[in-house]
Short mmCIF file of C-alpha atoms in Angstrom, two decimals:
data_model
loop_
_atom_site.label_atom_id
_atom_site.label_comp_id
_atom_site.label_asym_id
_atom_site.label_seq_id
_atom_site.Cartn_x
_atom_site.Cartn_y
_atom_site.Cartn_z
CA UNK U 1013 -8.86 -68.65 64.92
CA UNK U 1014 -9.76 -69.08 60.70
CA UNK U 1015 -12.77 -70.35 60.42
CA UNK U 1016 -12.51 -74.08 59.32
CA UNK U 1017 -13.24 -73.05 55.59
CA UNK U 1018 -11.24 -70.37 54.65
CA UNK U 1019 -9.21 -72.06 52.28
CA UNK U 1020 -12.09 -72.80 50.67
CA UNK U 1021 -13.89 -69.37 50.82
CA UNK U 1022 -10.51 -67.67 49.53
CA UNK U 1023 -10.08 -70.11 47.05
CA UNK U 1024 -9.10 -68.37 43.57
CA UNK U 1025 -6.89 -69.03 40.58
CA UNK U 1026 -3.96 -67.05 39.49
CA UNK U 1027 -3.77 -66.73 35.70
CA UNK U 1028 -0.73 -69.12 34.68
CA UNK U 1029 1.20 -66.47 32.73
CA UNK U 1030 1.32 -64.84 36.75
CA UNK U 1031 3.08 -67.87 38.00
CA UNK U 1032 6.81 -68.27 39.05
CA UNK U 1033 9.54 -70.30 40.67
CA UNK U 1034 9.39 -71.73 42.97
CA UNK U 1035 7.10 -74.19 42.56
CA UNK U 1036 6.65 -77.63 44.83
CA UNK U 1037 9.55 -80.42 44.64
CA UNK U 1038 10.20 -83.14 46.87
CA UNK U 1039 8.58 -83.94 49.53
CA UNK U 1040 6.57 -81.26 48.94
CA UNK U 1041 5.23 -82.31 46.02
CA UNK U 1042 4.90 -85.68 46.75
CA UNK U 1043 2.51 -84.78 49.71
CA UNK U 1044 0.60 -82.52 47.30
CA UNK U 1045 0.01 -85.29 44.64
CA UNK U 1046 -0.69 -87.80 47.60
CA UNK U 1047 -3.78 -85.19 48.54
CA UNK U 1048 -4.78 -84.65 45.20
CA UNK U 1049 -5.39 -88.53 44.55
CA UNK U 1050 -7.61 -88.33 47.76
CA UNK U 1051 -10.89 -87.95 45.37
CA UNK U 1052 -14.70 -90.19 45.37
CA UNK U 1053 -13.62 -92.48 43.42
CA UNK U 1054 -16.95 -95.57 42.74
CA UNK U 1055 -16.04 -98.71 41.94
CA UNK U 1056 -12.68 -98.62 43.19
CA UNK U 1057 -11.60 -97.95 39.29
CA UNK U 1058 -8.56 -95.13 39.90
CA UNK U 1059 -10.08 -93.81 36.67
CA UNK U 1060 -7.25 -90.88 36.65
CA UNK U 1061 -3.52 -90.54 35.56
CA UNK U 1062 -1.64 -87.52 36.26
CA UNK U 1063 1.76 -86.76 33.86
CA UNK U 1064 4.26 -84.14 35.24
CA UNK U 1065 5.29 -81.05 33.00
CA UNK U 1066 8.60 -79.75 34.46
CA UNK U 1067 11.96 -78.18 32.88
CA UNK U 1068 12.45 -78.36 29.20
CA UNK U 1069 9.26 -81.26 29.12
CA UNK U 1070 7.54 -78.18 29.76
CA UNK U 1071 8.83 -76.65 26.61
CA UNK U 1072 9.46 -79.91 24.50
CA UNK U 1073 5.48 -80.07 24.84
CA UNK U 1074 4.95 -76.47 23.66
CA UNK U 1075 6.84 -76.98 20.36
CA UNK U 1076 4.74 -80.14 19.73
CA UNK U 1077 1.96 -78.50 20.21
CA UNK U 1078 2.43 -75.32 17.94
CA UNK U 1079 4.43 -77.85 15.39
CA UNK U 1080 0.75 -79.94 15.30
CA UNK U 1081 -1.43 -76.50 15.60
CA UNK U 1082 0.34 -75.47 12.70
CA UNK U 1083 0.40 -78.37 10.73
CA UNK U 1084 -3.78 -78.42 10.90
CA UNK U 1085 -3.66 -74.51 10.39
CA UNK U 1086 -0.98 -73.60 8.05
CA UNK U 1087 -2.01 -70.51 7.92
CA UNK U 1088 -2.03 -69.51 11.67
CA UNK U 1089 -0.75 -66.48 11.98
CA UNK U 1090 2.85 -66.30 13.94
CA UNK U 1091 1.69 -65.05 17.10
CA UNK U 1092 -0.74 -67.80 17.79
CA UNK U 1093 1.97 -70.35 17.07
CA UNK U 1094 3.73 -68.54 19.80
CA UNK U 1095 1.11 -68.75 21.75
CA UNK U 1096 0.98 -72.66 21.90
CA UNK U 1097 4.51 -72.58 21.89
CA UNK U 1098 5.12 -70.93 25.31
CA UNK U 1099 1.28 -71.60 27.31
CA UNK U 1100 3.44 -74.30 29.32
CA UNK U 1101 6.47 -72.05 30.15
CA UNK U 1102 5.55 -69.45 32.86
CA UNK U 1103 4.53 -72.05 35.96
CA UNK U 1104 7.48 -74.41 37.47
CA UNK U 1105 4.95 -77.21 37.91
CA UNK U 1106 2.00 -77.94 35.29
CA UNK U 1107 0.13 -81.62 36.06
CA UNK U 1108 -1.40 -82.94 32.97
CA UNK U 1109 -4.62 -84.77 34.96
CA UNK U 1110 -6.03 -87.80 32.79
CA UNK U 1111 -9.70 -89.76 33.18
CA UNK U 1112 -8.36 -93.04 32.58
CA UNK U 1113 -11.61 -94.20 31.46
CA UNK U 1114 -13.20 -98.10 31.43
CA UNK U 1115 -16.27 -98.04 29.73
CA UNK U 1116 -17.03 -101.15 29.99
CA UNK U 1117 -17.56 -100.43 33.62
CA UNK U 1118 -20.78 -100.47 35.22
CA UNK U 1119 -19.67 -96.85 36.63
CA UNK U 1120 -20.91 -94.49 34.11
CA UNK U 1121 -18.01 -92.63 32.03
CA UNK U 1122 -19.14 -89.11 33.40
CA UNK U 1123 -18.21 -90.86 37.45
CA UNK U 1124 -15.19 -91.38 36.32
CA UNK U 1125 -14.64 -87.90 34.24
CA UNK U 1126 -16.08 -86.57 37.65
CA UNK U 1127 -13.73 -88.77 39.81
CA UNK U 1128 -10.42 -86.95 37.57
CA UNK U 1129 -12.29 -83.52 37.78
CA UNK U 1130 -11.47 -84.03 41.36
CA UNK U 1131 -8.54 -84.24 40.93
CA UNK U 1132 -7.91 -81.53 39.22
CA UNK U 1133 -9.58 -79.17 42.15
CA UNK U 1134 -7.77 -80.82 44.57
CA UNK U 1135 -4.26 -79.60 43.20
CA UNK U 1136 -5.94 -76.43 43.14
CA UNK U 1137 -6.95 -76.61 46.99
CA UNK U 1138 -3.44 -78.19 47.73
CA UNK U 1139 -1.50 -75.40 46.04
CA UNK U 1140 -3.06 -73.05 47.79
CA UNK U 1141 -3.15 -74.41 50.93
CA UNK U 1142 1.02 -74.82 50.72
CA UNK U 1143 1.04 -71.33 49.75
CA UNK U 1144 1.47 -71.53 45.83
CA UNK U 1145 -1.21 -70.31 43.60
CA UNK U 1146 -2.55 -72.63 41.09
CA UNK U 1147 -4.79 -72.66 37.75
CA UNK U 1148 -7.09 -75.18 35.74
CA UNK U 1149 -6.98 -74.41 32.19
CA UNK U 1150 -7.90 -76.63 29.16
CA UNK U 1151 -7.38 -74.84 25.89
CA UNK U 1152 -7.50 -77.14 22.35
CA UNK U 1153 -4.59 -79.30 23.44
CA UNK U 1154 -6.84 -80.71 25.59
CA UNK U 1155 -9.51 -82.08 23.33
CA UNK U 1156 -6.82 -83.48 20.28
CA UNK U 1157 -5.83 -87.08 19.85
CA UNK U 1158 -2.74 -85.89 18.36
CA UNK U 1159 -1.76 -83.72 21.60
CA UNK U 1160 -3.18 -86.82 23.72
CA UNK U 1161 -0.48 -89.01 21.71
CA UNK U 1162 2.40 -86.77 22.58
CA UNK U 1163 1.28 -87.43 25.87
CA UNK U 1164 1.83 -91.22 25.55
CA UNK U 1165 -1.97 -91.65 26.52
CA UNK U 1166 -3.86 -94.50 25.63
CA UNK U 1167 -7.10 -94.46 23.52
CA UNK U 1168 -9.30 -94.62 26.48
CA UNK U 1169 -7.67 -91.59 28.53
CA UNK U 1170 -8.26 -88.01 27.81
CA UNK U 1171 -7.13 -84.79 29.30
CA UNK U 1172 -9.91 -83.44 31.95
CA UNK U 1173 -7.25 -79.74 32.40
CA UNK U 1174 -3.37 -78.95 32.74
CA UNK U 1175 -3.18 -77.51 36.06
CA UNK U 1176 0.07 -74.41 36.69
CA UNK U 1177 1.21 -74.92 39.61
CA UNK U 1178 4.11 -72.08 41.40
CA UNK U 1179 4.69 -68.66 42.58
CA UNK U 1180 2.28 -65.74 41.95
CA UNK U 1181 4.54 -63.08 40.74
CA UNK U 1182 1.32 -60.80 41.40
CA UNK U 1183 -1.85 -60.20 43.95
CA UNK U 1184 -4.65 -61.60 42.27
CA UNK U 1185 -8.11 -59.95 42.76
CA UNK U 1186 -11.34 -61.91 43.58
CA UNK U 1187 -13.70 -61.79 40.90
CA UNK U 1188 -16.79 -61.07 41.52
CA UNK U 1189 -18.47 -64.59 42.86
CA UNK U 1190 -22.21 -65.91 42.55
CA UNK U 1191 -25.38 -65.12 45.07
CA UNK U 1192 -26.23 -68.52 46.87
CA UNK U 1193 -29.78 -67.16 46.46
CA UNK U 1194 -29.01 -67.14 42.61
CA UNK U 1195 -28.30 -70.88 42.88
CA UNK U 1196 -30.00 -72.13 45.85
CA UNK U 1197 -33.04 -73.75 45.21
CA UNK U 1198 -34.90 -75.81 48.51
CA UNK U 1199 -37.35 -79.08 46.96
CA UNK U 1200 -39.99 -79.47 48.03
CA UNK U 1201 -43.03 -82.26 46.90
#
């Protein structure tokens, strides 16, 4: 019998350039999203969004992206232009997660950053517990207004990752994880 937290114990990433068809439709995917919303959420707010990357969206983004990368860095060399090109192409699935934030809220902003983070991890958990491997990356695209526009988001929303979700095409190693007694720390008055 696994030991009720195994998923959790084995839980890694596998780098998104590593990820292939298939990746979840349908029901499938439904379920997975359904989980992923599943998050502490204070207030009640829903402070999250998530916007589906699939198909030629995927690479429809990519072009915006290195079009607007290149427009603030003219002279950016060719290969990182490809580079923001093609980051969306090699997963079936990526999920754009969004804090929808309302900070007029008496929930402080970082809850609801926290709430989305949650999100985020939880399509990570999901993945792998349907059998898909799964990674949380950021990268500049994140952090730009512009790339937040070609979104669609409003002014209050921001992108907390882009989570790939499919296939690993490879075994992925464990990395070498943290001592507890590094990090564990008991209080006492």
């Amino acid at each position: 019998m696994p030991h009720p937290l195994s998923l959790l114990l084995q839980r890694h990433s596998t780098p998104s350039r590593q990820l292939g068809e298939p990746g979840p439709s349908g029901d499938e995917l439904e379920a997975l999203l359904q989980a992923a919303i599943r998050v502490p959420d204070h207030g009640k707010l829903v402070p999250f969004r998530l916007v589906l990357l699939r198909g030629d969206a995927k690479r429809s983004f990519g072009e915006r992206l290195a079009q607007l990368s290149l427009r603030v860095n003219p002279d950016m060399p060719e290969s990182k232009r490809e580079k923001d090109r093609t980051r969306y192409d090699f997963a079936p699935l990526v999920v754009a997660v969004v804090a929808h934030v309302d900070a007029s809220s008496k929930v402080p902003v970082i809850e609801q950053e926290l709430s989305a983070g949650c999100v985020a991890y939880n399509l990570l958990l999901g993945a792998q517990a349907l059998g898909y491997g799964a990674q949380w990356l950021t990268g500049w695209a994140a952090y730009n207004r512009e790339a937040a526009g070609i979104l669609g988001l409003a002014d209050n929303e921001h992108v907390i990752g882009f989570v790939h979700i499919g296939t690993p095409q490879i075994e992925v190693p464990d990395r070498e994880r943290p001592d507890l007694d590094d990090v564990l720390r008991v209080w006492t008055p």
